[in-house]
């Protein structure tokens, strides 16, 4: 009875529209159909698959709808998510887009596993890791940071 894959993650956003814009405009997610939940939010995905659920922070009766965290989770719980990672393609296009949009990023390359990574933060500070597997050498345009 193994777990087979990550289905989605939920982001409790301070500014729902700013977060939607970030995930769609910066990372290329699409708005997906979402049931009429009793709180504002979005389902975002790629290629028809939902990957990110997003809801407004500070809603009335949040405990009825948001099961994963409490108001103090970010400082009280060791189990709060540190970062989310996605597989991606075309790291140079992402790096260029981040520069054009003024999105700060960090890069890392692991030669032993042929993996190039770019890290950014969403509007609420959640670290997003983009993984580009099978990158045989560090891209010439990249900046070594780690």
Short mmCIF file of N, CA, C and O in Angstrom, two decimals:
data_model
loop_
_atom_site.label_atom_id
_atom_site.label_comp_id
_atom_site.label_asym_id
_atom_site.label_seq_id
_atom_site.Cartn_x
_atom_site.Cartn_y
_atom_site.Cartn_z
N UNK A 1 0.83 -1.18 0.00
CA UNK A 1 0.00 0.00 0.00
C UNK A 1 0.88 1.25 0.00
O UNK A 1 0.81 2.06 0.90
N UNK A 2 1.74 1.45 -0.98
CA UNK A 2 2.63 2.61 -0.97
C UNK A 2 1.94 3.89 -1.46
O UNK A 2 0.98 3.85 -2.22
N UNK A 3 2.48 5.02 -1.03
CA UNK A 3 2.08 6.30 -1.61
C UNK A 3 2.65 6.33 -3.01
O UNK A 3 3.78 5.88 -3.25
N UNK A 4 1.90 6.83 -3.98
CA UNK A 4 2.36 6.76 -5.36
C UNK A 4 2.90 8.06 -5.92
O UNK A 4 3.74 8.05 -6.82
N UNK A 5 2.42 9.21 -5.45
CA UNK A 5 2.92 10.48 -5.96
C UNK A 5 2.35 11.63 -5.14
O UNK A 5 1.36 11.46 -4.42
N UNK A 6 2.95 12.79 -5.25
CA UNK A 6 2.42 13.99 -4.63
C UNK A 6 1.24 14.46 -5.47
O UNK A 6 1.35 14.59 -6.69
N UNK A 7 0.12 14.71 -4.84
CA UNK A 7 -1.08 15.16 -5.55
C UNK A 7 -1.13 16.68 -5.65
O UNK A 7 -1.38 17.25 -6.70
N UNK A 8 -0.92 17.38 -4.54
CA UNK A 8 -0.92 18.83 -4.53
C UNK A 8 -0.38 19.31 -3.18
O UNK A 8 -0.19 18.52 -2.27
N UNK A 9 -0.15 20.59 -3.07
CA UNK A 9 0.10 21.19 -1.78
C UNK A 9 -0.78 22.43 -1.67
O UNK A 9 -1.23 22.97 -2.67
N UNK A 10 -1.05 22.83 -0.43
CA UNK A 10 -1.94 23.96 -0.17
C UNK A 10 -1.13 25.13 0.38
O UNK A 10 -0.35 24.95 1.32
N UNK A 11 -1.34 26.29 -0.19
CA UNK A 11 -0.69 27.51 0.26
C UNK A 11 -1.76 28.41 0.87
O UNK A 11 -2.76 28.71 0.22
N UNK A 12 -1.56 28.79 2.12
CA UNK A 12 -2.42 29.78 2.75
C UNK A 12 -1.77 31.13 2.48
O UNK A 12 -0.71 31.44 3.01
N UNK A 13 -2.41 31.93 1.64
CA UNK A 13 -1.79 33.15 1.13
C UNK A 13 -2.29 34.40 1.84
O UNK A 13 -3.48 34.55 2.08
N UNK A 14 -1.37 35.31 2.10
CA UNK A 14 -1.75 36.61 2.68
C UNK A 14 -2.45 37.49 1.64
O UNK A 14 -3.31 38.28 1.98
N UNK A 15 -2.03 37.37 0.38
CA UNK A 15 -2.62 38.16 -0.71
C UNK A 15 -2.89 37.20 -1.86
O UNK A 15 -2.00 36.88 -2.66
N UNK A 16 -4.12 36.73 -1.93
CA UNK A 16 -4.49 35.68 -2.87
C UNK A 16 -4.19 36.04 -4.32
O UNK A 16 -3.64 35.23 -5.07
N UNK A 17 -4.53 37.25 -4.72
CA UNK A 17 -4.32 37.63 -6.12
C UNK A 17 -2.83 37.78 -6.46
O UNK A 17 -2.40 37.43 -7.54
N UNK A 18 -2.07 38.28 -5.52
CA UNK A 18 -0.62 38.39 -5.74
C UNK A 18 -0.01 36.99 -5.89
O UNK A 18 0.83 36.76 -6.76
N UNK A 19 -0.44 36.06 -5.06
CA UNK A 19 0.07 34.68 -5.14
C UNK A 19 -0.36 34.01 -6.43
O UNK A 19 0.43 33.34 -7.08
N UNK A 20 -1.63 34.19 -6.83
CA UNK A 20 -2.11 33.61 -8.09
C UNK A 20 -1.28 34.14 -9.25
O UNK A 20 -0.82 33.39 -10.11
N UNK A 21 -1.06 35.45 -9.25
CA UNK A 21 -0.27 36.06 -10.32
C UNK A 21 1.14 35.46 -10.35
O UNK A 21 1.66 35.13 -11.42
N UNK A 22 1.76 35.32 -9.21
CA UNK A 22 3.10 34.76 -9.13
C UNK A 22 3.14 33.35 -9.71
O UNK A 22 3.96 33.04 -10.58
N UNK A 23 2.29 32.47 -9.23
CA UNK A 23 2.31 31.08 -9.69
C UNK A 23 1.98 30.97 -11.18
O UNK A 23 2.55 30.14 -11.89
N UNK A 24 1.06 31.80 -11.66
CA UNK A 24 0.68 31.72 -13.08
C UNK A 24 1.67 32.47 -13.98
O UNK A 24 2.15 31.91 -14.97
N UNK A 25 2.00 33.70 -13.64
CA UNK A 25 2.84 34.51 -14.51
C UNK A 25 4.33 34.16 -14.41
O UNK A 25 5.03 34.10 -15.42
N UNK A 26 4.80 33.91 -13.20
CA UNK A 26 6.23 33.64 -13.02
C UNK A 26 6.56 32.18 -13.29
O UNK A 26 7.56 31.88 -13.95
N UNK A 27 5.73 31.26 -12.79
CA UNK A 27 6.04 29.83 -12.92
C UNK A 27 5.28 29.12 -14.04
O UNK A 27 5.62 28.00 -14.39
N UNK A 28 4.25 29.74 -14.60
CA UNK A 28 3.56 29.17 -15.74
C UNK A 28 2.40 28.22 -15.41
O UNK A 28 1.95 27.48 -16.28
N UNK A 29 1.89 28.27 -14.18
CA UNK A 29 0.73 27.46 -13.84
C UNK A 29 -0.52 28.02 -14.52
O UNK A 29 -0.56 29.19 -14.88
N UNK A 30 -1.53 27.17 -14.65
CA UNK A 30 -2.82 27.57 -15.21
C UNK A 30 -3.88 27.47 -14.13
O UNK A 30 -3.80 26.60 -13.26
N UNK A 31 -4.90 28.33 -14.18
CA UNK A 31 -6.03 28.22 -13.26
C UNK A 31 -6.89 27.05 -13.71
O UNK A 31 -7.24 26.94 -14.89
N UNK A 32 -7.20 26.17 -12.78
CA UNK A 32 -7.98 24.96 -13.05
C UNK A 32 -9.37 25.11 -12.45
O UNK A 32 -9.56 25.90 -11.51
N UNK A 33 -10.34 24.35 -12.96
CA UNK A 33 -11.68 24.38 -12.35
C UNK A 33 -11.60 23.98 -10.87
O UNK A 33 -10.87 23.06 -10.51
N UNK A 34 -12.37 24.68 -10.04
CA UNK A 34 -12.35 24.46 -8.59
C UNK A 34 -13.79 24.43 -8.08
O UNK A 34 -14.60 25.26 -8.47
N UNK A 35 -14.08 23.50 -7.18
CA UNK A 35 -15.43 23.50 -6.60
C UNK A 35 -15.71 24.82 -5.88
O UNK A 35 -14.80 25.57 -5.54
N UNK A 36 -16.97 25.07 -5.63
CA UNK A 36 -17.39 26.30 -4.97
C UNK A 36 -17.22 26.17 -3.45
O UNK A 36 -18.19 26.07 -2.71
N UNK A 37 -15.96 26.14 -3.01
CA UNK A 37 -15.68 26.07 -1.58
C UNK A 37 -16.17 27.34 -0.90
O UNK A 37 -16.24 28.39 -1.54
N UNK A 38 -16.44 27.29 0.40
CA UNK A 38 -16.94 28.48 1.10
C UNK A 38 -15.83 29.45 1.52
O UNK A 38 -15.96 30.16 2.50
N UNK A 39 -14.74 29.46 0.79
CA UNK A 39 -13.65 30.41 1.04
C UNK A 39 -12.97 30.69 -0.30
O UNK A 39 -12.99 29.86 -1.20
N UNK A 40 -12.40 31.88 -0.46
CA UNK A 40 -11.77 32.22 -1.73
C UNK A 40 -10.49 31.43 -1.96
O UNK A 40 -9.76 31.12 -1.01
N UNK A 41 -10.22 31.10 -3.21
CA UNK A 41 -9.00 30.37 -3.52
C UNK A 41 -8.91 29.99 -4.97
O UNK A 41 -9.77 30.34 -5.79
N UNK A 42 -7.85 29.25 -5.28
CA UNK A 42 -7.59 28.77 -6.64
C UNK A 42 -7.04 27.36 -6.59
O UNK A 42 -6.39 26.97 -5.62
N UNK A 43 -7.28 26.63 -7.67
CA UNK A 43 -6.56 25.42 -7.96
C UNK A 43 -5.71 25.75 -9.18
O UNK A 43 -6.20 26.27 -10.18
N UNK A 44 -4.42 25.45 -9.10
CA UNK A 44 -3.50 25.76 -10.19
C UNK A 44 -2.82 24.47 -10.64
O UNK A 44 -2.52 23.60 -9.82
N UNK A 45 -2.58 24.37 -11.93
CA UNK A 45 -1.97 23.15 -12.43
C UNK A 45 -1.18 23.36 -13.70
O UNK A 45 -1.08 24.47 -14.23
N UNK A 46 -0.65 22.25 -14.18
CA UNK A 46 0.12 22.21 -15.41
C UNK A 46 -0.34 20.99 -16.19
O UNK A 46 -0.50 19.90 -15.61
N UNK A 47 -0.57 21.15 -17.48
CA UNK A 47 -0.99 20.04 -18.35
C UNK A 47 -2.21 19.31 -17.81
O UNK A 47 -2.29 18.09 -17.86
N UNK A 48 -3.17 20.06 -17.26
CA UNK A 48 -4.42 19.47 -16.79
C UNK A 48 -4.36 18.83 -15.42
O UNK A 48 -5.36 18.32 -14.94
N UNK A 49 -3.21 18.82 -14.76
CA UNK A 49 -3.06 18.21 -13.45
C UNK A 49 -2.92 19.29 -12.38
O UNK A 49 -2.03 20.13 -12.46
N UNK A 50 -3.80 19.27 -11.39
CA UNK A 50 -3.74 20.23 -10.30
C UNK A 50 -2.55 19.92 -9.42
O UNK A 50 -2.32 18.77 -9.04
N UNK A 51 -1.77 20.93 -9.09
CA UNK A 51 -0.60 20.75 -8.24
C UNK A 51 -0.58 21.68 -7.05
O UNK A 51 0.02 21.37 -6.03
N UNK A 52 -1.21 22.84 -7.17
CA UNK A 52 -1.20 23.82 -6.08
C UNK A 52 -2.63 24.22 -5.75
O UNK A 52 -3.38 24.62 -6.64
N UNK A 53 -3.00 24.07 -4.49
CA UNK A 53 -4.24 24.65 -3.99
C UNK A 53 -3.84 25.90 -3.23
O UNK A 53 -2.81 25.93 -2.57
N UNK A 54 -4.67 26.91 -3.31
CA UNK A 54 -4.34 28.17 -2.67
C UNK A 54 -5.60 28.74 -2.05
O UNK A 54 -6.67 28.70 -2.66
N UNK A 55 -5.48 29.25 -0.82
CA UNK A 55 -6.61 29.88 -0.16
C UNK A 55 -6.16 31.12 0.58
O UNK A 55 -4.99 31.27 0.91
N UNK A 56 -7.11 31.98 0.85
CA UNK A 56 -6.83 33.23 1.53
C UNK A 56 -6.57 32.98 3.02
O UNK A 56 -7.33 32.27 3.67
N UNK A 57 -5.52 33.56 3.54
CA UNK A 57 -5.24 33.48 4.98
C UNK A 57 -6.18 34.44 5.70
O UNK A 57 -6.63 35.44 5.15
N UNK A 58 -6.47 34.12 6.96
CA UNK A 58 -7.26 35.02 7.79
C UNK A 58 -8.75 34.97 7.55
O UNK A 58 -9.45 35.92 7.91
N UNK A 59 -9.26 33.90 6.96
CA UNK A 59 -10.70 33.82 6.73
C UNK A 59 -11.43 33.45 8.02
O UNK A 59 -10.86 32.81 8.90
N UNK A 60 -12.69 33.84 8.14
CA UNK A 60 -13.48 33.40 9.30
C UNK A 60 -13.60 31.88 9.33
O UNK A 60 -13.73 31.25 8.28
N UNK A 61 -13.54 31.31 10.50
CA UNK A 61 -13.71 29.87 10.71
C UNK A 61 -12.68 29.03 9.93
O UNK A 61 -13.00 27.95 9.44
N UNK A 62 -11.47 29.53 9.82
CA UNK A 62 -10.42 28.84 9.06
C UNK A 62 -10.24 27.40 9.52
O UNK A 62 -9.96 26.51 8.71
N UNK A 63 -10.40 27.15 10.81
CA UNK A 63 -10.18 25.79 11.34
C UNK A 63 -11.15 24.78 10.73
O UNK A 63 -10.87 23.58 10.72
N UNK A 64 -12.28 25.22 10.19
CA UNK A 64 -13.23 24.30 9.54
C UNK A 64 -12.74 23.86 8.16
O UNK A 64 -13.15 22.82 7.67
N UNK A 65 -11.89 24.67 7.54
CA UNK A 65 -11.49 24.43 6.16
C UNK A 65 -10.02 24.09 5.98
O UNK A 65 -9.66 23.36 5.07
N UNK A 66 -9.17 24.66 6.81
CA UNK A 66 -7.73 24.47 6.67
C UNK A 66 -7.27 23.52 7.77
O UNK A 66 -7.07 23.93 8.91
N UNK A 67 -7.08 22.28 7.43
CA UNK A 67 -6.74 21.25 8.41
C UNK A 67 -5.25 21.15 8.72
O UNK A 67 -4.86 20.58 9.71
N UNK A 68 -4.41 21.67 7.86
CA UNK A 68 -2.98 21.41 7.97
C UNK A 68 -2.18 22.24 8.93
O UNK A 68 -1.15 21.81 9.42
N UNK A 69 -2.62 23.46 9.20
CA UNK A 69 -1.81 24.34 10.03
C UNK A 69 -2.69 25.16 10.96
O UNK A 69 -3.88 25.32 10.73
N UNK A 70 -2.06 25.70 11.98
CA UNK A 70 -2.73 26.62 12.89
C UNK A 70 -2.16 28.01 12.67
O UNK A 70 -1.16 28.17 11.95
N UNK A 71 -2.72 28.99 13.32
CA UNK A 71 -2.21 30.37 13.18
C UNK A 71 -0.76 30.49 13.62
O UNK A 71 0.00 31.30 13.11
N UNK A 72 -0.31 29.64 14.57
CA UNK A 72 1.06 29.71 15.06
C UNK A 72 2.00 28.70 14.43
O UNK A 72 3.14 28.58 14.86
N UNK A 73 1.56 27.98 13.42
CA UNK A 73 2.37 26.89 12.86
C UNK A 73 3.75 27.31 12.40
O UNK A 73 4.72 26.58 12.60
N UNK A 74 3.86 28.45 11.77
CA UNK A 74 5.16 28.85 11.22
C UNK A 74 6.21 28.98 12.30
O UNK A 74 7.39 28.77 12.04
N UNK A 75 5.82 29.29 13.53
CA UNK A 75 6.82 29.43 14.59
C UNK A 75 6.76 28.29 15.60
O UNK A 75 7.73 28.03 16.29
N UNK A 76 5.63 27.59 15.69
CA UNK A 76 5.45 26.57 16.72
C UNK A 76 5.74 25.14 16.26
O UNK A 76 6.10 24.30 17.07
N UNK A 77 5.53 24.83 15.00
CA UNK A 77 5.61 23.45 14.52
C UNK A 77 6.86 23.18 13.70
O UNK A 77 7.15 23.90 12.75
N UNK A 78 7.56 22.12 14.05
CA UNK A 78 8.71 21.72 13.25
C UNK A 78 8.26 21.11 11.93
O UNK A 78 9.03 21.00 11.01
N UNK A 79 7.00 20.70 11.82
CA UNK A 79 6.50 20.04 10.62
C UNK A 79 6.05 20.95 9.51
O UNK A 79 5.51 20.49 8.52
N UNK A 80 6.26 22.26 9.65
CA UNK A 80 5.86 23.18 8.59
C UNK A 80 6.77 22.96 7.38
O UNK A 80 7.97 22.77 7.52
N UNK A 81 6.21 23.01 6.20
CA UNK A 81 6.95 22.73 4.97
C UNK A 81 8.06 23.76 4.77
O UNK A 81 7.82 24.96 4.87
N UNK A 82 9.27 23.28 4.50
CA UNK A 82 10.43 24.13 4.26
C UNK A 82 10.47 24.63 2.82
O UNK A 82 10.77 25.78 2.56
N UNK A 83 10.20 23.74 1.87
CA UNK A 83 10.19 24.12 0.46
C UNK A 83 9.40 23.09 -0.34
O UNK A 83 9.12 22.01 0.14
N UNK A 84 9.05 23.47 -1.56
CA UNK A 84 8.36 22.59 -2.50
C UNK A 84 9.22 22.52 -3.75
O UNK A 84 9.73 23.54 -4.21
N UNK A 85 9.36 21.31 -4.30
CA UNK A 85 10.20 21.14 -5.50
C UNK A 85 9.36 20.66 -6.68
O UNK A 85 8.46 19.82 -6.52
N UNK A 86 9.67 21.20 -7.84
CA UNK A 86 9.03 20.80 -9.09
C UNK A 86 10.10 20.37 -10.07
O UNK A 86 11.20 20.94 -10.09
N UNK A 87 9.79 19.40 -10.92
CA UNK A 87 10.63 19.11 -12.08
C UNK A 87 10.28 20.15 -13.13
O UNK A 87 9.12 20.55 -13.25
N UNK A 88 11.25 20.58 -13.88
CA UNK A 88 11.02 21.60 -14.89
C UNK A 88 11.96 21.38 -16.07
O UNK A 88 12.88 20.56 -16.00
N UNK A 89 11.71 22.12 -17.13
CA UNK A 89 12.57 22.07 -18.31
C UNK A 89 13.01 23.49 -18.65
O UNK A 89 12.40 24.46 -18.20
N UNK A 90 14.05 23.61 -19.42
CA UNK A 90 14.57 24.87 -19.93
C UNK A 90 14.98 25.83 -18.81
O UNK A 90 14.39 26.91 -18.64
N UNK A 91 16.02 25.47 -18.06
CA UNK A 91 16.45 26.32 -16.95
C UNK A 91 16.86 27.73 -17.39
O UNK A 91 16.64 28.70 -16.66
N UNK A 92 17.43 27.86 -18.57
CA UNK A 92 17.86 29.18 -19.03
C UNK A 92 16.65 30.10 -19.22
O UNK A 92 16.70 31.28 -18.87
N UNK A 93 15.55 29.57 -19.75
CA UNK A 93 14.34 30.38 -19.92
C UNK A 93 13.78 30.82 -18.57
O UNK A 93 13.36 31.97 -18.41
N UNK A 94 13.79 29.92 -17.58
CA UNK A 94 13.34 30.31 -16.24
C UNK A 94 14.25 31.38 -15.66
O UNK A 94 13.77 32.39 -15.13
N UNK A 95 15.55 31.19 -15.75
CA UNK A 95 16.49 32.17 -15.20
C UNK A 95 16.31 33.53 -15.86
O UNK A 95 16.30 34.57 -15.19
N UNK A 96 16.13 33.54 -17.17
CA UNK A 96 15.91 34.79 -17.90
C UNK A 96 14.61 35.45 -17.44
O UNK A 96 14.57 36.65 -17.17
N UNK A 97 13.55 34.66 -17.32
CA UNK A 97 12.25 35.19 -16.88
C UNK A 97 12.37 35.80 -15.47
O UNK A 97 11.86 36.89 -15.21
N UNK A 98 13.06 35.10 -14.58
CA UNK A 98 13.22 35.62 -13.22
C UNK A 98 13.97 36.95 -13.23
O UNK A 98 13.60 37.89 -12.53
N UNK A 99 15.03 37.04 -14.03
CA UNK A 99 15.78 38.29 -14.13
C UNK A 99 14.89 39.42 -14.66
O UNK A 99 14.87 40.53 -14.13
N UNK A 100 14.14 39.12 -15.74
CA UNK A 100 13.28 40.13 -16.35
C UNK A 100 12.21 40.62 -15.39
O UNK A 100 11.84 41.80 -15.41
N UNK A 101 11.71 39.73 -14.53
CA UNK A 101 10.64 40.08 -13.60
C UNK A 101 11.16 40.57 -12.25
O UNK A 101 10.38 40.93 -11.37
N UNK A 102 12.49 40.57 -12.09
CA UNK A 102 13.07 41.01 -10.83
C UNK A 102 12.86 40.03 -9.69
O UNK A 102 12.85 40.43 -8.52
N UNK A 103 12.72 38.75 -10.00
CA UNK A 103 12.54 37.71 -8.99
C UNK A 103 13.93 37.20 -8.58
O UNK A 103 14.68 36.70 -9.42
N UNK A 104 14.26 37.34 -7.32
CA UNK A 104 15.56 36.86 -6.83
C UNK A 104 15.61 35.35 -6.91
O UNK A 104 14.63 34.66 -6.62
N UNK A 105 16.77 34.83 -7.29
CA UNK A 105 16.93 33.38 -7.38
C UNK A 105 18.33 32.98 -6.95
O UNK A 105 19.24 33.80 -6.95
N UNK A 106 18.44 31.72 -6.60
CA UNK A 106 19.75 31.10 -6.31
C UNK A 106 19.82 29.83 -7.13
O UNK A 106 18.81 29.17 -7.39
N UNK A 107 21.02 29.47 -7.51
CA UNK A 107 21.23 28.28 -8.33
C UNK A 107 22.18 27.33 -7.62
O UNK A 107 23.03 27.76 -6.83
N UNK A 108 22.03 26.05 -7.95
CA UNK A 108 22.93 25.05 -7.39
C UNK A 108 23.06 23.93 -8.41
O UNK A 108 22.10 23.59 -9.09
N UNK A 109 24.26 23.36 -8.49
CA UNK A 109 24.52 22.26 -9.43
C UNK A 109 25.19 21.12 -8.69
O UNK A 109 26.15 21.33 -7.94
N UNK A 110 24.68 19.91 -8.89
CA UNK A 110 25.27 18.69 -8.33
C UNK A 110 25.75 17.82 -9.48
O UNK A 110 24.97 17.09 -10.10
N UNK A 111 27.04 17.89 -9.76
CA UNK A 111 27.61 17.13 -10.88
C UNK A 111 27.43 15.63 -10.71
O UNK A 111 27.15 14.92 -11.67
N UNK A 112 27.57 15.13 -9.46
CA UNK A 112 27.52 13.68 -9.24
C UNK A 112 26.16 13.07 -9.58
O UNK A 112 26.07 11.86 -9.83
N UNK A 113 25.10 13.88 -9.60
CA UNK A 113 23.78 13.36 -10.00
C UNK A 113 23.21 14.10 -11.20
O UNK A 113 22.04 13.93 -11.54
N UNK A 114 24.03 14.93 -11.84
CA UNK A 114 23.63 15.69 -13.04
C UNK A 114 22.33 16.45 -12.81
O UNK A 114 21.38 16.36 -13.58
N UNK A 115 22.30 17.24 -11.72
CA UNK A 115 21.10 17.97 -11.36
C UNK A 115 21.41 19.46 -11.19
O UNK A 115 22.28 19.84 -10.41
N UNK A 116 20.69 20.28 -11.95
CA UNK A 116 20.77 21.73 -11.80
C UNK A 116 19.49 22.19 -11.13
O UNK A 116 18.40 21.69 -11.43
N UNK A 117 19.60 23.14 -10.19
CA UNK A 117 18.45 23.63 -9.44
C UNK A 117 18.42 25.15 -9.42
O UNK A 117 19.47 25.79 -9.40
N UNK A 118 17.20 25.69 -9.42
CA UNK A 118 17.00 27.12 -9.21
C UNK A 118 15.99 27.26 -8.07
O UNK A 118 14.96 26.59 -8.06
N UNK A 119 16.29 28.15 -7.13
CA UNK A 119 15.42 28.39 -5.98
C UNK A 119 14.90 29.82 -6.01
O UNK A 119 15.68 30.76 -6.24
N UNK A 120 13.59 29.98 -5.77
CA UNK A 120 12.97 31.29 -5.65
C UNK A 120 12.01 31.23 -4.46
O UNK A 120 11.79 30.14 -3.90
N UNK A 121 11.44 32.35 -4.08
CA UNK A 121 10.45 32.38 -3.01
C UNK A 121 9.14 32.94 -3.55
O UNK A 121 9.13 33.88 -4.35
N UNK A 122 8.02 32.32 -3.12
CA UNK A 122 6.72 32.85 -3.53
C UNK A 122 6.40 34.09 -2.70
O UNK A 122 7.18 34.46 -1.80
N UNK A 123 5.31 34.79 -2.98
CA UNK A 123 5.03 36.04 -2.26
C UNK A 123 4.91 35.92 -0.74
O UNK A 123 5.09 36.90 -0.03
N UNK A 124 4.61 34.71 -0.24
CA UNK A 124 4.52 34.51 1.20
C UNK A 124 5.79 33.94 1.79
O UNK A 124 5.84 33.60 2.98
N UNK A 125 6.85 33.82 0.98
CA UNK A 125 8.14 33.37 1.49
C UNK A 125 8.39 31.88 1.38
O UNK A 125 9.45 31.41 1.79
N UNK A 126 7.48 31.11 0.82
CA UNK A 126 7.69 29.67 0.64
C UNK A 126 8.74 29.47 -0.46
O UNK A 126 8.62 30.02 -1.55
N UNK A 127 9.77 28.69 -0.15
CA UNK A 127 10.81 28.43 -1.14
C UNK A 127 10.30 27.44 -2.18
O UNK A 127 9.76 26.39 -1.84
N UNK A 128 10.48 27.80 -3.44
CA UNK A 128 10.13 26.94 -4.57
C UNK A 128 11.45 26.50 -5.21
O UNK A 128 12.28 27.31 -5.57
N UNK A 129 11.62 25.19 -5.33
CA UNK A 129 12.82 24.60 -5.93
C UNK A 129 12.44 24.05 -7.29
O UNK A 129 11.51 23.26 -7.40
N UNK A 130 13.14 24.47 -8.31
CA UNK A 130 12.95 23.93 -9.66
C UNK A 130 14.12 23.02 -9.96
O UNK A 130 15.28 23.45 -9.90
N UNK A 131 13.83 21.77 -10.27
CA UNK A 131 14.87 20.77 -10.56
C UNK A 131 14.90 20.47 -12.05
O UNK A 131 13.87 20.21 -12.67
N UNK A 132 16.12 20.48 -12.57
CA UNK A 132 16.36 20.20 -13.99
C UNK A 132 17.29 18.99 -14.06
O UNK A 132 18.53 19.15 -14.06
N UNK A 133 16.73 17.77 -14.06
CA UNK A 133 17.56 16.57 -14.05
C UNK A 133 18.27 16.37 -15.39
O UNK A 133 17.91 16.98 -16.40
N UNK A 134 19.27 15.51 -15.36
CA UNK A 134 20.04 15.14 -16.55
C UNK A 134 20.79 16.33 -17.16
O UNK A 134 20.97 16.41 -18.37
N UNK A 135 21.19 17.26 -16.30
CA UNK A 135 22.01 18.39 -16.75
C UNK A 135 23.46 17.96 -16.56
O UNK A 135 23.97 17.91 -15.45
N UNK A 136 24.11 17.60 -17.64
CA UNK A 136 25.44 16.97 -17.59
C UNK A 136 26.55 17.89 -17.10
O UNK A 136 27.53 17.44 -16.53
N UNK A 137 26.40 19.20 -17.35
CA UNK A 137 27.38 20.18 -16.87
C UNK A 137 26.64 21.41 -16.38
O UNK A 137 25.50 21.67 -16.80
N UNK A 138 27.31 22.17 -15.50
CA UNK A 138 26.69 23.42 -15.05
C UNK A 138 26.51 24.31 -16.26
O UNK A 138 27.46 24.52 -17.04
N UNK A 139 25.31 24.87 -16.46
CA UNK A 139 25.11 25.75 -17.61
C UNK A 139 26.08 26.93 -17.58
O UNK A 139 26.34 27.52 -16.52
N UNK A 140 26.63 27.27 -18.72
CA UNK A 140 27.64 28.34 -18.82
C UNK A 140 27.10 29.68 -18.34
O UNK A 140 27.85 30.50 -17.82
N UNK A 141 25.82 29.92 -18.50
CA UNK A 141 25.21 31.21 -18.13
C UNK A 141 24.92 31.30 -16.62
O UNK A 141 24.60 32.38 -16.13
N UNK A 142 25.01 30.19 -15.90
CA UNK A 142 24.62 30.19 -14.48
C UNK A 142 25.70 30.79 -13.58
O UNK A 142 26.86 30.91 -13.97
N UNK A 143 25.29 31.14 -12.38
CA UNK A 143 26.19 31.74 -11.40
C UNK A 143 26.37 30.76 -10.24
O UNK A 143 25.40 30.50 -9.52
N UNK A 144 27.57 30.22 -10.05
CA UNK A 144 27.77 29.30 -8.92
C UNK A 144 27.51 30.00 -7.58
O UNK A 144 28.03 31.08 -7.33
N UNK A 145 26.65 29.36 -6.73
CA UNK A 145 26.40 29.91 -5.40
C UNK A 145 26.59 28.87 -4.31
O UNK A 145 26.70 29.23 -3.16
N UNK A 146 26.56 27.61 -4.64
CA UNK A 146 26.73 26.57 -3.62
C UNK A 146 27.34 25.33 -4.22
O UNK A 146 27.34 25.13 -5.38
#
